[in-house]
Short mmCIF file of C-alpha atoms in Angstrom, two decimals:
data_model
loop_
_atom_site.label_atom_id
_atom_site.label_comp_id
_atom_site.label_asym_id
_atom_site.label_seq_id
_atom_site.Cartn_x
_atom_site.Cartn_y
_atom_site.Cartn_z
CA UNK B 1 122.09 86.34 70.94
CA UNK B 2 121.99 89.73 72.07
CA UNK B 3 119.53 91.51 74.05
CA UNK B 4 118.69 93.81 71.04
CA UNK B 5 117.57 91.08 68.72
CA UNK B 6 115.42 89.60 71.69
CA UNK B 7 112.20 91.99 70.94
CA UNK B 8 112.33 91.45 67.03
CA UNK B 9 112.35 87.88 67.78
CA UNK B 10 109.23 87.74 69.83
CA UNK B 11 107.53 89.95 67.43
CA UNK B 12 108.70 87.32 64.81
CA UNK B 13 107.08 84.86 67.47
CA UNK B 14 103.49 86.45 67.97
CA UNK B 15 102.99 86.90 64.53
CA UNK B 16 103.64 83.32 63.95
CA UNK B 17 101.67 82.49 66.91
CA UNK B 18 99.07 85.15 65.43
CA UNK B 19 98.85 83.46 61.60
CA UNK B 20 98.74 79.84 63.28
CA UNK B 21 101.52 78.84 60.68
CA UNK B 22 104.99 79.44 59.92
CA UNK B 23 104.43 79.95 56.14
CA UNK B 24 101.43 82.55 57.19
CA UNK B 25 103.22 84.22 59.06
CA UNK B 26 106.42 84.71 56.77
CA UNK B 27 104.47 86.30 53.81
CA UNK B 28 103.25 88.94 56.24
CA UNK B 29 106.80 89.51 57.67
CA UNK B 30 108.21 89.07 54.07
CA UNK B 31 110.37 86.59 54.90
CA UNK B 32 111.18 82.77 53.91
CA UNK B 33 109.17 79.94 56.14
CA UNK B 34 112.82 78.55 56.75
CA UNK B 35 114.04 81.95 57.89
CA UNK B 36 110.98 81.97 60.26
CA UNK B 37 111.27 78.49 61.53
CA UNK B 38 115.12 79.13 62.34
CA UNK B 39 113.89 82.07 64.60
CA UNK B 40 111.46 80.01 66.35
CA UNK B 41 114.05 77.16 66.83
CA UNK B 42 116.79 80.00 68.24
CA UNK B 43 114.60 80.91 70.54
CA UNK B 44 113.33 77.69 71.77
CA UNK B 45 117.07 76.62 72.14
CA UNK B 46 118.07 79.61 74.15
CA UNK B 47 115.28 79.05 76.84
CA UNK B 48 115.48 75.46 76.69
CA UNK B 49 111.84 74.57 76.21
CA UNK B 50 109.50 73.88 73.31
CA UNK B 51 106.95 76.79 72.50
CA UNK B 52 105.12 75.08 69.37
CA UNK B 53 104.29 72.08 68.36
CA UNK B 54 104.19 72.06 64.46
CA UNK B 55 102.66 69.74 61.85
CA UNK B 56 101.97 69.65 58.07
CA UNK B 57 97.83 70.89 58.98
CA UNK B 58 98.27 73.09 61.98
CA UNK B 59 100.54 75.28 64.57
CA UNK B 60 99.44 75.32 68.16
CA UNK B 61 101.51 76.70 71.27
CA UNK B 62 102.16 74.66 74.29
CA UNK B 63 101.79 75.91 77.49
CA UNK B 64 105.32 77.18 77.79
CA UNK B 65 104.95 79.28 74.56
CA UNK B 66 101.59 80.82 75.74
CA UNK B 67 103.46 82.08 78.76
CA UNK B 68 106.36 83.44 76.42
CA UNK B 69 103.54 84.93 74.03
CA UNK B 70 102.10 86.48 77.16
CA UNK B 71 105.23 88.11 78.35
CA UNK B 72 106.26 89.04 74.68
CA UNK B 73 102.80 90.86 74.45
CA UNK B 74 103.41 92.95 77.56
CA UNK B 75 106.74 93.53 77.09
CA UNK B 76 106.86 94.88 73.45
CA UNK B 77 103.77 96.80 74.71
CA UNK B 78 105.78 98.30 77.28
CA UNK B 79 108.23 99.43 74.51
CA UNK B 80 106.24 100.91 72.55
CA UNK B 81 104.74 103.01 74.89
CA UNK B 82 107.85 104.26 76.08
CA UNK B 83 109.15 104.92 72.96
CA UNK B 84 105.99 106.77 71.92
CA UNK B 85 106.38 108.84 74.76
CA UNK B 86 110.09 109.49 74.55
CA UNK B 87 109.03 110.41 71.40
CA UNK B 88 106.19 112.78 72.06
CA UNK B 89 108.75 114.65 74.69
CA UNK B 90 111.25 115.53 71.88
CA UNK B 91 108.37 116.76 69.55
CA UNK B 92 105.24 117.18 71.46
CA UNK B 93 101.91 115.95 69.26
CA UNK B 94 98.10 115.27 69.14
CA UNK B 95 95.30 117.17 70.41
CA UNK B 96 94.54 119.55 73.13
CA UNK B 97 91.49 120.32 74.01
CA UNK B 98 91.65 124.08 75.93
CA UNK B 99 88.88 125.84 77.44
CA UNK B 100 89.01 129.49 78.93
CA UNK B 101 86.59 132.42 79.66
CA UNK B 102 85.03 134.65 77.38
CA UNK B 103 87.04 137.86 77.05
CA UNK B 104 90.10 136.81 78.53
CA UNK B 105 90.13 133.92 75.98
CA UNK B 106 89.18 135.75 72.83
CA UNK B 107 91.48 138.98 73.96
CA UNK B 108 94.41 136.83 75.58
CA UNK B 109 94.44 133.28 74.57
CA UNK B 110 93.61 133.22 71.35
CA UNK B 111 95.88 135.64 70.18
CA UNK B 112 98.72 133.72 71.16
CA UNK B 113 97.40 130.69 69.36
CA UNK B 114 98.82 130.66 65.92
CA UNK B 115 102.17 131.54 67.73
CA UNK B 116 102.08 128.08 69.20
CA UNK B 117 101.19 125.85 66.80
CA UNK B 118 103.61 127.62 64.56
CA UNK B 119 106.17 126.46 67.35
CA UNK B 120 104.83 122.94 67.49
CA UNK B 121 103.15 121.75 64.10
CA UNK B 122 101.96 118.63 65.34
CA UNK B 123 99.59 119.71 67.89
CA UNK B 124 96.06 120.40 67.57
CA UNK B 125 94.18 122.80 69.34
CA UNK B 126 90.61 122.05 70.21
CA UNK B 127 89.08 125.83 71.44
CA UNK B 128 86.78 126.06 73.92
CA UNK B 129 85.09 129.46 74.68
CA UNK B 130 83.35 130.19 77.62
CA UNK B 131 82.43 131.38 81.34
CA UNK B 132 81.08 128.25 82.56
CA UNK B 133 83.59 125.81 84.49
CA UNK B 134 84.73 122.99 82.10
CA UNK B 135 85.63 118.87 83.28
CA UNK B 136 89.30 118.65 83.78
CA UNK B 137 88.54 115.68 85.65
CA UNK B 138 86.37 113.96 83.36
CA UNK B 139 88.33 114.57 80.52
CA UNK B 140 86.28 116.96 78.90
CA UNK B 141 89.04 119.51 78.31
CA UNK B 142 92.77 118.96 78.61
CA UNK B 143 93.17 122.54 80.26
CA UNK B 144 91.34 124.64 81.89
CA UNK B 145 92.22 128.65 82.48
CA UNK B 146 90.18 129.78 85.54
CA UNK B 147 90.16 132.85 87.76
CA UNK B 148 89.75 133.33 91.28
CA UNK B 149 90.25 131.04 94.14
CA UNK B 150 90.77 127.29 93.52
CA UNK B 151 88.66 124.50 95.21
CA UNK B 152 90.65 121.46 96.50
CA UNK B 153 91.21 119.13 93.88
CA UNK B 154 93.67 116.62 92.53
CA UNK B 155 94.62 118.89 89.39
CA UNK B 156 97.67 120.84 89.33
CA UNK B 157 97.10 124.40 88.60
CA UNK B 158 99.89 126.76 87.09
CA UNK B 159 99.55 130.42 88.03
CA UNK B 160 99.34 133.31 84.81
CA UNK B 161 98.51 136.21 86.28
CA UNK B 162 95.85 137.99 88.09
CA UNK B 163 92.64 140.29 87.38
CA UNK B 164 90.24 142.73 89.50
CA UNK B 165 87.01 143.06 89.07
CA UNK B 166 84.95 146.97 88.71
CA UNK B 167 80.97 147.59 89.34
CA UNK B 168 79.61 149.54 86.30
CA UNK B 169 76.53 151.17 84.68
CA UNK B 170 75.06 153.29 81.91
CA UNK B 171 74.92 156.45 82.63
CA UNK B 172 71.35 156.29 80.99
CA UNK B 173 70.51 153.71 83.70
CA UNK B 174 71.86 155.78 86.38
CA UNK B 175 69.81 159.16 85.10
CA UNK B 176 66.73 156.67 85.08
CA UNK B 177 67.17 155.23 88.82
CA UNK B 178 70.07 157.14 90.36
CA UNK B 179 73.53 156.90 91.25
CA UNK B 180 74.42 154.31 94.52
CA UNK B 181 76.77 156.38 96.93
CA UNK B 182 77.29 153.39 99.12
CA UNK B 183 76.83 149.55 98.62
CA UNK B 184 73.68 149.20 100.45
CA UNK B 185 71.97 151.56 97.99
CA UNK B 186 72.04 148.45 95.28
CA UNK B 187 69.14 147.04 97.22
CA UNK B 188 67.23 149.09 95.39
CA UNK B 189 68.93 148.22 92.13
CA UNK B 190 68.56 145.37 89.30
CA UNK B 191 71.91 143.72 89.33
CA UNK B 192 72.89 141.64 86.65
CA UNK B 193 74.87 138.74 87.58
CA UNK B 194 76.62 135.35 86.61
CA UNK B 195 74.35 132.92 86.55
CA UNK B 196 76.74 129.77 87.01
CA UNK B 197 77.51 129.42 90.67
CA UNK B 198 80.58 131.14 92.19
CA UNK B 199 83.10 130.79 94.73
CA UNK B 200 81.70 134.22 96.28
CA UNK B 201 77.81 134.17 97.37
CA UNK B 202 77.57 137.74 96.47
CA UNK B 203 79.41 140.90 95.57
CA UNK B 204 82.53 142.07 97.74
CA UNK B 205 82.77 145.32 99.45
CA UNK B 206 85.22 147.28 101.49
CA UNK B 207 83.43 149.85 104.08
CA UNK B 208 85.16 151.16 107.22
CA UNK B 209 88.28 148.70 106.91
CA UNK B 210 85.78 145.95 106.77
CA UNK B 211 84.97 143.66 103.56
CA UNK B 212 81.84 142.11 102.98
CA UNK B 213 80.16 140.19 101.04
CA UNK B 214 76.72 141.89 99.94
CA UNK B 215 73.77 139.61 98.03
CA UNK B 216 72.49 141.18 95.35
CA UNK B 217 68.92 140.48 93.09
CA UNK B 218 68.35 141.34 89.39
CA UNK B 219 66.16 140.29 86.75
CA UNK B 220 68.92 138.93 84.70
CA UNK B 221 71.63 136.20 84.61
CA UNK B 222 74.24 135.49 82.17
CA UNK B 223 76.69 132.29 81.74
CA UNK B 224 79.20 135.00 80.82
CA UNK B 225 80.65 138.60 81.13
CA UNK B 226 80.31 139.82 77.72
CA UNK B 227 76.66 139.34 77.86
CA UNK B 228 76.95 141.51 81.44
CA UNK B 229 78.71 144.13 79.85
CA UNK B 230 76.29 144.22 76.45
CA UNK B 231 73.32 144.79 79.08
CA UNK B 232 74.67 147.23 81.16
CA UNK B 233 75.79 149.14 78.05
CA UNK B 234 71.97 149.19 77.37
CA UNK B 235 71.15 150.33 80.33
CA UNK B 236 69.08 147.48 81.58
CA UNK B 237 70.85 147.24 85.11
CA UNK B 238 74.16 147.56 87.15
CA UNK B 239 77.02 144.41 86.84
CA UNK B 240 80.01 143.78 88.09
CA UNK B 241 82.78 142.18 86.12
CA UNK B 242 86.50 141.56 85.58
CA UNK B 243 88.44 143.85 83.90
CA UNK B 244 89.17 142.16 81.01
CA UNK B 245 85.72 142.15 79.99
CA UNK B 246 86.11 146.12 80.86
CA UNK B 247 88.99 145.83 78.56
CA UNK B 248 87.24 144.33 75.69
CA UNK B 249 84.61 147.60 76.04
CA UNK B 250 86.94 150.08 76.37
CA UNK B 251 88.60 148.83 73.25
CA UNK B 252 85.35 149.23 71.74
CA UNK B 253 85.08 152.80 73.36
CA UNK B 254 81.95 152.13 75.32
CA UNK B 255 83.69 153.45 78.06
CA UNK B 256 85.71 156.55 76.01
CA UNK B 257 82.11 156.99 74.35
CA UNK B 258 80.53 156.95 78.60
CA UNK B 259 78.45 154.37 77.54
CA UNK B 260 79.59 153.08 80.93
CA UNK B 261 81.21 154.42 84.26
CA UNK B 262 82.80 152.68 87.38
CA UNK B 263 80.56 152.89 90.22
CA UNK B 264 81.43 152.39 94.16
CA UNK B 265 85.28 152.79 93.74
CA UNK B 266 85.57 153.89 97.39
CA UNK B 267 84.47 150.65 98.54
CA UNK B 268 85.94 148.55 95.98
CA UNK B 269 88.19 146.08 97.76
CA UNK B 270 90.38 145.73 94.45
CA UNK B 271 89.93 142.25 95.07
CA UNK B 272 92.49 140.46 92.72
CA UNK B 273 91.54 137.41 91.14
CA UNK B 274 94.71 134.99 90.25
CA UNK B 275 94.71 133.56 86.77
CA UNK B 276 95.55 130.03 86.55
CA UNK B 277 95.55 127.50 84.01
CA UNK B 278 94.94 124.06 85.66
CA UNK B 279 95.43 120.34 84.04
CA UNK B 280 95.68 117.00 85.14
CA UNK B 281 99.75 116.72 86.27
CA UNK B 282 101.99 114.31 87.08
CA UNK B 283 104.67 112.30 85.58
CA UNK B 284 102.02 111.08 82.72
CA UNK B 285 101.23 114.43 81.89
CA UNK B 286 101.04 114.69 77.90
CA UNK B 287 104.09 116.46 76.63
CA UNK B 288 101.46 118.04 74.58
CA UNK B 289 99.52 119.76 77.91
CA UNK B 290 102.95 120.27 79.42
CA UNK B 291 104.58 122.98 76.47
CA UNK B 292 101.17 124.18 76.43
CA UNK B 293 100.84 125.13 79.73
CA UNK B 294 104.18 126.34 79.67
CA UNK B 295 103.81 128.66 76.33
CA UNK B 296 101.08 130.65 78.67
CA UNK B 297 103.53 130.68 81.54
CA UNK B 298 105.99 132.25 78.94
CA UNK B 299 103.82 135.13 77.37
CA UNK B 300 101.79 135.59 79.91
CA UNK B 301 103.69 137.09 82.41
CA UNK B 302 102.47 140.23 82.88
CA UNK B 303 100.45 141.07 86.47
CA UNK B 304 97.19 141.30 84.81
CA UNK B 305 97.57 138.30 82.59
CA UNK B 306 98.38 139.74 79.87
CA UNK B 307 100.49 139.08 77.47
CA UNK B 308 104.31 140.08 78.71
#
């Protein structure tokens, strides 16, 4: 008997085993009882033991054939996973579940999304929009596209780009409290911040060849930048963003329009912030996460993460 036939045999065998008769398990195979019996004879002949004992009433295994339907079970399971998996490599399919900030998702990633599932038809994109940090870990979201320095963990990240960040304000707000010169004047500022907790305690500063971190209070918080950027517009305090969010309100002209204005350039540290989409790697990595991850890689290469 060859090797080939071996696994449609002991699927033969485990459904028998399954139906608790030979007969049973021939009309759900579609086959003859007497074609089904021969298979369970072949194999008891080749291995030299007996696996069933049969009667006119019932079907029961013997010890030998519990062990055989215990291998069978793992080993046809074994094939079908790597089959399924050979499979998914050659066309990548099921769902991924993506999660990325604010603007740079709405402005970046999401434009490129109809170009990828136009390149792979069988894969389902789950959305996520926000600033908060999303579960990788846990499961939560397949990948994750974050900015800034990465904390130690046991994901692999996959750089995109990188971003800088820019202090701004209304020029309304600033004709109501004044214009900071230097970074110490926001002391007597409301600064709008994140409201998630950062990397950074603070905002960073370059003075006199030295960078700084510098605290800052404010009156309001935000899980996100476009809600910074809406309230500085309106003149309710001084933030400090990325620049895609700066991007979004420029295309809006808020910015042509000097409904806002970079402040503090001089001590900006033009601190870039690397892009990076990060996933759960390895060699079990979904072929699904891994073309995804890749597509970015692909159109994102320019040095701000946009799209190349």
């Amino acid at each position: 008997m060859e090797r080939a036939d071996r696994a449609g045999e002991m699927a033969i065998f485990l459904k028998v085993a399954c139906a608790g008769s030979l007969s049973g398990a021939a009309r759900e195979l579609s086959l003859t009882p007497s074609a089904v019996s021969r298979i369970v004879a072949r194999i008891e002949a080749r291995l030299g033991v007996r696996l069933m004992v049969r009667t006119t009433r019932q079907l029961r295994l013997t010890a030998e054939g519990e062990a055989y339907a215990r291998a069978a079970r793992r080993i046809l399971a074994d094939l079908d996973e790597t089959e399924s998996a050979l499979a998914d490599r050659a066309r990548p399919r099921g769902r991924i579940r993506v999660s990325a900030a604010m603007a740079h998702g709405r402005l970046v990633i999401v434009p490129l999304l109809g170009a990828f599932v136009a390149r792979y038809p069988d894969i389902a994109v789950e959305m996520e929009i926000s600033d908060e940090v999303a579960d990788v870990i846990g499961g939560r979201v397949d990948v994750a596209i974050r900015f800034g320095p990465l904390l130690d963990s046991p994901l692999t990240a996959r750089r995109l780009g990188e971003t800088g960040r820019t202090v701004i304000a209304s020029p309304d707000y600033l004709a109501r409290h004044g214009t900071p010169r230097v970074p110490a004047d926001l002391a007597d500022h409301n600064c709008l911040d994140f409201s998630f907790r950062r990397i950074e305690p603070g905002w960073p500063f370059r003075e006199n060849g030295r960078d700084y971190m510098l605290a800052v209070k404010g009156n309001i918080t935000a899980n996100n930048g476009e809600t910074l950027v809406q309230l500085a517009a309106q003149g309710v305090g001084i933030t400090r963003v990325g620049n895609f969010h700066i991007d979004e309100a420029s295309a809006r002209g808020e910015f042509a329009e000097g409904a806002l204005v970079p402040l503090l350039e001089d001590f900006n540290p033009q601190d870039r912030e690397s892009i990076h989409a990060v996933f759960v790697g390895g060699p079990n990595t979904p072929a699904r996460v891994r073309v995804f991850v890749d597509f970015l890689s692909e159109h994102l290469r320019g040095g701000n993460g946009d799209p190349a």
